[in-house]
Short mmCIF file of C-alpha atoms in Angstrom, two decimals:
data_model
loop_
_atom_site.label_atom_id
_atom_site.label_comp_id
_atom_site.label_asym_id
_atom_site.label_seq_id
_atom_site.Cartn_x
_atom_site.Cartn_y
_atom_site.Cartn_z
CA UNK A 298 158.70 36.98 246.06
CA UNK A 299 160.95 38.91 248.46
CA UNK A 300 162.60 42.12 247.25
CA UNK A 301 165.14 43.92 249.44
CA UNK A 302 165.93 47.63 249.42
CA UNK A 303 168.90 48.68 251.53
CA UNK A 304 170.78 51.91 252.10
CA UNK A 305 171.58 54.76 254.42
CA UNK A 306 168.64 57.12 254.49
CA UNK A 307 165.59 55.70 256.24
CA UNK A 308 163.00 58.00 254.68
CA UNK A 309 164.49 57.68 251.22
CA UNK A 310 164.48 53.90 251.52
CA UNK A 311 160.76 53.92 252.16
CA UNK A 312 160.11 56.29 249.25
CA UNK A 313 162.26 54.17 246.94
CA UNK A 314 160.54 51.00 248.08
CA UNK A 315 157.12 52.53 247.38
CA UNK A 316 158.24 53.59 243.89
CA UNK A 317 159.47 50.09 243.31
CA UNK A 318 156.15 48.65 244.45
CA UNK A 319 154.28 50.90 242.00
CA UNK A 320 156.64 49.93 239.20
CA UNK A 321 155.83 46.28 239.78
CA UNK A 322 152.30 47.23 238.79
CA UNK A 323 150.69 44.42 240.75
CA UNK A 324 148.00 44.87 243.36
CA UNK A 325 149.22 41.99 245.51
CA UNK A 326 152.27 43.68 246.93
CA UNK A 327 153.27 44.31 250.54
CA UNK A 328 155.80 46.42 252.34
CA UNK A 329 157.92 45.85 255.42
CA UNK A 330 159.95 48.60 257.06
CA UNK A 331 162.45 48.92 259.91
CA UNK A 332 161.31 48.72 263.54
CA UNK A 333 157.90 47.20 262.98
CA UNK A 334 158.45 45.51 266.33
CA UNK A 335 158.91 48.87 268.09
CA UNK A 336 162.15 47.78 269.80
CA UNK A 337 164.08 50.87 268.72
CA UNK A 338 161.10 53.15 269.30
CA UNK A 339 160.99 51.97 272.90
CA UNK A 340 164.69 52.72 273.36
CA UNK A 341 163.94 56.18 271.90
CA UNK A 342 167.50 57.45 271.79
CA UNK A 343 170.92 55.96 272.39
CA UNK A 344 172.32 56.75 275.82
CA UNK A 345 175.58 58.69 276.26
CA UNK A 346 179.04 57.35 275.49
CA UNK A 347 179.61 55.15 278.51
CA UNK A 348 176.25 53.40 278.33
CA UNK A 349 175.92 53.37 274.57
CA UNK A 350 175.39 49.86 273.19
CA UNK A 351 178.11 48.43 270.97
CA UNK A 352 177.63 47.73 267.27
CA UNK A 353 177.24 44.05 268.08
CA UNK A 354 174.45 44.76 270.57
CA UNK A 355 172.69 46.99 268.03
CA UNK A 356 172.98 44.25 265.41
CA UNK A 357 171.38 41.75 267.79
CA UNK A 358 168.49 44.17 268.30
CA UNK A 359 168.22 44.71 264.55
CA UNK A 360 168.09 40.93 264.07
CA UNK A 361 165.30 40.63 266.66
CA UNK A 362 163.31 43.30 264.82
CA UNK A 363 163.92 41.62 261.46
CA UNK A 364 162.76 38.30 262.85
CA UNK A 365 159.54 40.01 263.98
CA UNK A 366 159.07 41.49 260.50
CA UNK A 367 159.67 38.10 258.88
CA UNK A 368 157.13 36.48 261.18
CA UNK A 369 154.36 39.05 260.95
CA UNK A 370 154.86 40.93 257.67
CA UNK A 371 157.18 39.25 255.19
CA UNK A 372 156.44 35.57 255.80
CA UNK A 373 152.63 35.76 255.74
CA UNK A 374 152.63 37.92 252.59
CA UNK A 375 154.93 35.51 250.78
CA UNK A 376 152.72 32.60 251.84
CA UNK A 377 149.81 34.37 250.17
CA UNK A 378 151.87 34.62 246.98
CA UNK A 379 152.43 38.37 247.27
CA UNK A 380 155.52 40.35 246.40
CA UNK A 381 157.08 41.88 249.53
CA UNK A 382 159.49 44.79 249.52
CA UNK A 383 161.62 44.80 252.68
CA UNK A 384 163.27 48.16 253.24
CA UNK A 385 165.75 47.82 254.84
CA UNK A 386 166.70 44.15 254.90
CA UNK A 387 169.89 42.33 255.90
CA UNK A 388 172.50 44.26 253.90
CA UNK A 389 171.96 47.59 255.71
CA UNK A 390 172.86 45.86 258.98
CA UNK A 391 175.87 44.14 257.42
CA UNK A 392 177.17 47.45 256.03
CA UNK A 393 176.76 48.97 259.51
CA UNK A 394 178.61 46.04 261.08
CA UNK A 395 181.45 46.23 258.56
CA UNK A 396 182.00 49.89 259.43
CA UNK A 397 182.52 48.70 263.02
CA UNK A 398 184.71 45.77 261.92
CA UNK A 399 182.26 43.15 263.11
CA UNK A 400 183.21 39.91 261.39
CA UNK A 401 181.29 39.07 258.23
CA UNK A 402 181.03 35.45 259.34
CA UNK A 403 179.38 36.41 262.62
CA UNK A 404 176.79 38.52 260.80
CA UNK A 405 176.17 35.83 258.20
CA UNK A 406 175.39 33.37 260.99
CA UNK A 407 173.33 35.91 262.92
CA UNK A 408 171.00 36.43 259.96
CA UNK A 409 170.87 32.76 259.04
CA UNK A 410 167.12 32.75 259.71
CA UNK A 411 166.47 35.39 257.03
CA UNK A 412 165.75 34.00 253.54
CA UNK A 413 167.70 35.59 250.68
CA UNK A 414 165.86 38.18 248.60
CA UNK A 415 165.03 37.29 245.02
CA UNK A 416 165.86 40.84 243.94
CA UNK A 417 168.19 43.17 245.85
CA UNK A 418 168.48 46.95 245.47
CA UNK A 419 170.25 49.75 247.26
CA UNK A 420 169.42 53.43 247.40
CA UNK A 421 172.35 55.68 246.60
CA UNK A 422 171.40 58.63 248.79
CA UNK A 423 173.31 59.99 251.78
CA UNK A 424 171.53 60.22 255.08
CA UNK A 425 170.55 63.80 255.95
CA UNK A 426 172.60 64.94 258.94
CA UNK A 427 169.63 66.11 260.99
CA UNK A 428 167.22 63.26 260.31
CA UNK A 429 165.22 62.09 263.31
CA UNK A 430 166.46 58.96 265.06
CA UNK A 431 163.14 57.30 264.28
CA UNK A 432 163.66 57.71 260.50
CA UNK A 433 165.73 54.58 260.12
CA UNK A 434 168.33 52.27 261.61
CA UNK A 435 171.33 54.29 260.48
CA UNK A 436 169.78 57.53 261.77
CA UNK A 437 169.09 55.77 265.07
CA UNK A 438 172.71 54.64 265.29
CA UNK A 439 174.23 57.91 264.06
CA UNK A 440 175.75 58.62 267.48
CA UNK A 441 177.54 55.26 267.34
CA UNK A 442 178.97 55.84 263.87
CA UNK A 443 182.42 57.26 263.16
CA UNK A 444 182.88 60.43 261.14
CA UNK A 445 182.88 59.82 257.41
CA UNK A 446 180.89 56.62 257.69
CA UNK A 447 178.75 57.53 254.66
CA UNK A 448 181.67 56.91 252.35
CA UNK A 449 182.42 53.45 253.79
CA UNK A 450 178.73 52.65 253.55
CA UNK A 451 178.51 53.65 249.87
CA UNK A 452 181.70 51.72 249.17
CA UNK A 453 180.14 48.57 250.63
CA UNK A 454 177.15 48.80 248.30
CA UNK A 455 179.24 49.80 245.29
CA UNK A 456 181.29 46.66 245.81
CA UNK A 457 178.13 44.55 246.05
CA UNK A 458 176.80 46.16 242.87
CA UNK A 459 180.02 45.46 241.00
CA UNK A 460 179.73 41.81 242.04
CA UNK A 461 176.19 41.74 240.71
CA UNK A 462 174.67 41.14 244.15
CA UNK A 463 172.43 44.20 244.10
CA UNK A 464 171.33 47.04 241.85
CA UNK A 465 171.24 50.75 242.52
CA UNK A 466 167.90 52.55 242.60
CA UNK B 154 194.36 47.23 262.21
CA UNK B 155 193.60 43.90 263.92
CA UNK B 156 197.26 43.74 264.90
CA UNK B 157 196.86 47.19 266.46
CA UNK B 158 193.90 46.02 268.55
CA UNK B 159 195.74 42.88 269.61
CA UNK B 160 198.60 45.03 270.77
CA UNK B 161 196.17 47.26 272.67
CA UNK B 162 194.64 44.25 274.45
CA UNK B 163 198.08 42.91 275.36
CA UNK B 164 199.13 46.34 276.57
CA UNK B 165 196.12 46.54 278.90
CA UNK B 166 196.93 43.13 280.39
CA UNK B 167 200.61 43.99 280.72
CA UNK B 168 199.74 47.25 282.46
CA UNK B 169 197.53 45.39 284.91
CA UNK B 170 200.29 42.89 285.63
CA UNK B 171 202.82 45.69 286.13
CA UNK B 172 200.63 47.33 288.71
CA UNK B 173 200.64 44.05 290.59
CA UNK B 174 196.89 44.01 290.34
CA UNK B 175 195.46 40.94 288.72
CA UNK B 176 192.11 41.15 287.08
CA UNK B 177 189.13 39.95 289.09
CA UNK B 178 187.54 36.53 289.00
CA UNK B 179 184.33 35.80 287.17
CA UNK B 180 182.24 33.11 288.81
CA UNK B 181 179.02 32.02 287.13
CA UNK B 182 176.13 30.39 288.97
CA UNK B 183 174.10 28.23 286.63
CA UNK B 184 171.21 25.84 286.96
CA UNK B 185 167.51 25.45 286.33
CA UNK B 186 164.86 27.52 288.10
CA UNK B 187 164.28 26.25 291.61
CA UNK B 188 167.81 24.90 291.98
CA UNK B 189 168.56 27.37 294.76
CA UNK B 190 171.40 29.13 292.96
CA UNK B 191 170.23 32.63 293.88
CA UNK B 192 170.24 31.69 297.58
CA UNK B 193 173.74 30.29 297.19
CA UNK B 194 174.88 33.29 295.19
CA UNK B 195 173.80 35.64 297.99
CA UNK B 196 175.50 33.55 300.69
CA UNK B 197 178.65 33.30 298.58
CA UNK B 198 178.72 37.03 297.93
CA UNK B 199 178.33 37.83 301.64
CA UNK B 200 181.21 35.49 302.39
CA UNK B 201 183.47 37.01 299.74
CA UNK B 202 182.71 40.52 300.99
CA UNK B 203 183.49 39.39 304.54
CA UNK B 204 186.80 38.09 303.19
CA UNK B 205 187.56 41.61 302.00
CA UNK B 206 186.90 41.23 298.27
CA UNK B 207 185.24 43.89 296.14
CA UNK B 208 182.30 42.01 294.63
CA UNK B 209 179.91 42.93 291.83
CA UNK B 210 176.81 40.90 290.94
CA UNK B 211 175.27 40.73 287.50
CA UNK B 212 171.88 39.12 287.00
CA UNK B 213 170.29 37.59 283.95
CA UNK B 214 168.12 39.90 281.85
CA UNK B 215 168.92 43.01 283.87
CA UNK B 216 170.41 45.66 281.59
CA UNK B 217 168.50 48.93 282.03
CA UNK B 218 168.46 49.40 278.25
CA UNK B 219 166.99 46.07 277.13
CA UNK B 220 165.24 44.58 280.15
CA UNK B 221 162.07 46.71 279.72
CA UNK B 222 161.81 45.63 276.07
CA UNK B 223 161.99 41.95 276.97
CA UNK B 224 159.64 42.32 279.92
CA UNK B 225 156.91 44.01 277.87
CA UNK B 226 157.09 41.37 275.14
CA UNK B 227 157.06 38.50 277.60
CA UNK B 228 153.98 39.96 279.23
CA UNK B 229 152.28 40.19 275.84
CA UNK B 230 153.51 36.67 274.94
CA UNK B 231 154.79 38.21 271.73
CA UNK B 232 158.14 36.47 271.30
CA UNK B 233 159.00 33.49 269.18
CA UNK B 234 162.06 31.40 270.01
CA UNK B 235 164.42 33.49 267.82
CA UNK B 236 163.25 36.86 269.14
CA UNK B 237 163.45 35.50 272.69
CA UNK B 238 167.01 34.36 272.06
CA UNK B 239 168.20 37.48 270.20
CA UNK B 240 166.86 39.94 272.78
CA UNK B 241 168.44 38.00 275.64
CA UNK B 242 171.70 37.87 273.67
CA UNK B 243 171.57 41.67 273.26
CA UNK B 244 170.95 42.08 276.99
CA UNK B 245 173.84 39.74 277.78
CA UNK B 246 176.26 41.45 275.38
CA UNK B 247 175.38 44.88 276.76
CA UNK B 248 175.98 43.76 280.37
CA UNK B 249 179.19 41.94 279.45
CA UNK B 250 180.62 45.06 277.82
CA UNK B 251 179.32 47.65 280.26
CA UNK B 252 179.33 45.84 283.61
CA UNK B 253 181.27 42.59 283.65
CA UNK B 254 184.46 43.33 281.72
CA UNK B 255 185.02 46.81 283.20
CA UNK B 256 184.58 45.36 286.72
CA UNK B 257 187.02 42.52 286.01
CA UNK B 258 189.55 44.93 284.54
CA UNK B 259 189.23 47.01 287.72
CA UNK B 260 190.19 43.94 289.75
CA UNK B 261 186.72 43.24 291.12
CA UNK B 262 185.21 39.81 291.59
CA UNK B 263 182.11 39.35 289.49
CA UNK B 264 179.39 36.87 290.38
CA UNK B 265 177.00 36.17 287.53
CA UNK B 266 173.57 34.89 288.53
CA UNK B 267 173.21 33.00 285.25
CA UNK B 268 175.61 33.46 282.35
CA UNK B 269 175.49 32.58 278.68
CA UNK B 270 174.95 28.88 279.48
CA UNK B 271 171.42 29.75 280.59
CA UNK B 272 170.69 30.90 277.07
CA UNK B 273 172.35 27.87 275.52
CA UNK B 274 170.30 25.47 277.68
CA UNK B 275 166.96 27.26 277.40
CA UNK B 276 167.17 28.21 273.73
CA UNK B 277 168.41 24.75 272.74
CA UNK B 278 165.46 23.31 274.68
CA UNK B 279 163.26 25.60 272.56
CA UNK B 280 164.67 23.87 269.50
CA UNK B 281 167.28 26.38 268.31
CA UNK B 282 170.50 24.88 266.93
CA UNK B 283 173.42 25.01 269.37
CA UNK B 284 175.91 26.07 266.68
CA UNK B 285 173.77 29.14 265.87
CA UNK B 286 173.47 30.00 269.56
CA UNK B 287 177.23 29.76 270.04
CA UNK B 288 177.69 32.15 267.11
CA UNK B 289 175.12 34.62 268.43
CA UNK B 290 176.89 34.69 271.82
CA UNK B 291 180.37 34.88 270.36
CA UNK B 292 182.97 36.10 270.93
CA UNK B 293 182.50 33.88 273.97
CA UNK B 294 183.83 34.96 277.33
CA UNK B 295 184.71 32.05 279.59
CA UNK B 296 184.20 32.50 283.34
CA UNK B 297 186.97 31.33 285.66
CA UNK B 298 184.51 28.85 287.14
CA UNK B 299 180.93 27.79 286.55
CA UNK B 300 179.08 26.36 289.53
CA UNK B 301 176.25 24.25 288.20
CA UNK B 302 173.40 23.56 290.62
CA UNK B 303 172.05 20.20 289.67
CA UNK B 304 168.49 19.17 290.58
CA UNK B 305 165.89 16.80 289.20
CA UNK B 306 162.95 18.21 287.21
CA UNK B 307 160.66 17.07 290.03
CA UNK B 308 162.58 19.00 292.71
CA UNK B 309 162.73 22.07 290.50
CA UNK B 310 158.99 21.84 289.80
CA UNK B 311 158.13 21.30 293.46
CA UNK B 312 160.22 24.27 294.62
CA UNK B 313 158.74 26.58 292.00
CA UNK B 314 155.17 25.43 292.67
CA UNK B 315 155.60 26.15 296.38
CA UNK B 316 156.25 29.83 295.69
CA UNK B 317 154.43 30.77 292.48
CA UNK B 318 152.75 29.71 289.28
CA UNK B 319 155.39 29.48 286.56
CA UNK B 320 155.09 32.27 284.00
CA UNK B 321 154.33 31.58 280.34
CA UNK B 322 157.91 31.52 279.01
CA UNK B 323 159.36 30.15 282.23
CA UNK B 324 156.99 27.21 281.86
CA UNK B 325 157.93 26.86 278.19
CA UNK B 326 154.28 27.11 277.18
CA UNK B 327 155.40 28.77 273.95
CA UNK B 328 156.93 25.46 272.88
CA UNK B 329 154.93 22.80 274.72
CA UNK B 330 151.50 24.20 273.75
CA UNK B 331 150.19 22.94 277.10
CA UNK B 332 147.55 25.00 278.91
CA UNK B 333 148.55 23.88 282.40
CA UNK B 334 151.66 25.88 283.41
CA UNK B 335 152.78 23.26 285.96
CA UNK B 336 152.54 20.41 283.50
CA UNK B 337 154.27 22.50 280.86
CA UNK B 338 157.00 23.54 283.31
CA UNK B 339 157.81 19.93 284.17
CA UNK B 340 158.10 18.97 280.53
CA UNK B 341 160.11 22.05 279.55
CA UNK B 342 162.47 21.99 282.55
CA UNK B 343 163.25 18.32 281.84
CA UNK B 344 164.52 19.38 278.40
CA UNK B 345 166.42 22.35 279.86
CA UNK B 346 168.10 20.08 282.43
CA UNK B 347 169.10 17.64 279.70
CA UNK B 348 170.76 20.50 277.84
CA UNK B 349 172.45 21.72 281.03
CA UNK B 350 173.81 18.25 281.79
CA UNK B 351 175.34 18.07 278.30
CA UNK B 352 176.83 21.57 278.67
CA UNK B 353 178.21 20.61 282.10
CA UNK B 354 180.28 17.88 280.48
CA UNK B 355 181.37 19.91 277.44
CA UNK B 356 182.32 23.04 279.37
CA UNK B 357 183.54 21.34 282.57
CA UNK B 358 181.16 22.93 285.04
CA UNK B 359 181.79 22.42 288.73
CA UNK B 360 178.73 20.45 289.75
CA UNK B 361 176.96 21.15 293.04
CA UNK B 362 174.31 18.75 294.30
CA UNK B 363 171.45 21.21 294.81
CA UNK B 364 169.30 18.58 296.53
CA UNK B 365 171.54 18.86 299.61
CA UNK B 366 170.89 21.22 302.57
CA UNK B 367 171.60 24.91 301.92
CA UNK B 368 174.49 25.33 304.36
CA UNK B 369 176.17 22.12 303.22
CA UNK B 370 176.13 23.41 299.64
CA UNK B 371 177.53 26.77 300.76
CA UNK B 372 180.48 25.18 302.58
CA UNK B 373 181.12 22.98 299.55
CA UNK B 374 181.21 26.05 297.27
CA UNK B 375 183.65 27.83 299.57
CA UNK B 376 185.97 24.82 299.40
CA UNK B 377 185.60 24.60 295.63
CA UNK B 378 186.37 28.30 295.26
CA UNK B 379 189.68 27.86 297.08
CA UNK B 380 190.82 25.71 294.15
CA UNK B 381 189.57 28.00 291.40
CA UNK B 382 192.38 29.48 289.35
CA UNK B 383 192.17 32.41 286.95
CA UNK B 384 191.94 31.37 283.36
CA UNK B 385 194.72 33.24 281.52
CA UNK B 386 192.87 36.12 279.88
CA UNK B 387 194.65 36.17 276.57
CA UNK B 388 194.69 32.40 276.23
CA UNK B 389 191.00 31.81 276.94
CA UNK B 390 189.34 35.07 276.13
CA UNK B 391 191.51 36.84 273.58
CA UNK B 392 188.74 37.29 271.01
CA UNK B 393 186.25 38.62 273.56
CA UNK B 394 188.81 41.03 275.03
CA UNK B 395 189.84 42.27 271.59
CA UNK B 396 186.23 42.86 270.70
CA UNK B 397 185.74 44.82 273.91
CA UNK B 398 188.87 46.91 273.36
CA UNK B 399 187.74 47.62 269.80
CA UNK B 400 184.29 48.66 271.02
CA UNK B 401 185.74 51.00 273.63
CA UNK B 402 188.17 52.50 271.11
CA UNK B 403 185.30 53.04 268.66
CA UNK B 404 183.21 54.85 271.26
CA UNK B 405 185.93 57.31 272.19
#
């Protein structure tokens, strides 16, 4: 079974995902986190304004990393009948894209290869302002985010929660 | 807000028209490996420069940000067909936004040594659905002309074999599962050419017979170029321009 945990703060996502794993109380659980492919690690830091990649480019890179995680971490664990917690999964990227007004339809098609999670959660914690860019996708992209993005981000997940599409952790 | 961005895009185009400076042309050179398009691209560029045009070249898989990532993974043979496609799409998008569109807006002529059609042909030959690929590469930016260098799989294979052993992904060994790179290349390039031929019809490429002598092809391209007309920006590429304007506004 695939469980997704999305949200702003990279470190907090991982902690929440680990708590969730423990709460499941089963030994056959696995965990998949952002940048297992090392794509973002190799970029290290976003370049300055003129060379900074657009939101769409960052989403394409996120999708490439997610595909890697599905192939090497999530898929094989599910095949073995394990429960996999993916933190973050698709919705973190979609929230990021919405902040940049990337069309929902484009993102839906982009992530067409990613199977839907059986259970979806989000972590209601703001990203610490000085977190390292390697902490998570949102921290990595902080330079590309407008001021006050946290609020829009929370709003996105609150709306999803109201529609019953995910639960807060 | 969308209305605001549309107005911004129209304003940019109007400003360019007022200055009496049209945007530059974008000419894409497409075709399978070994079709001789890079040779023709160089000759064509030299000719355009001699004619007094300000010319910029953009090559496939060349953005300083993403090229090293792709190169390392290709060397390690670590990419599946989706990762291969997504990373090349990221490289393409980055170059489009940072190199191609700014150069066109500045009135320069841009020659693309491979454009998005390379991805459509290769990734479709790897079995990815064309509708997904078109979405990944959207908003699509249409070049003013696409010169398609048409060769047979045998010619392509012979030309490649005379200079080097095809690399793992170039030979399509990730999809053919063949150990012999030459054999794999012939099989894979046949599929790529089939995809290209279909795209040539759908997207109205200008076909160049790449089996002909080099200089004959070059003269033919010069003559074809004389008849190339700019595609009206806002009619053909409104979505792509809006997206670019939005991106630039967001980064200021």
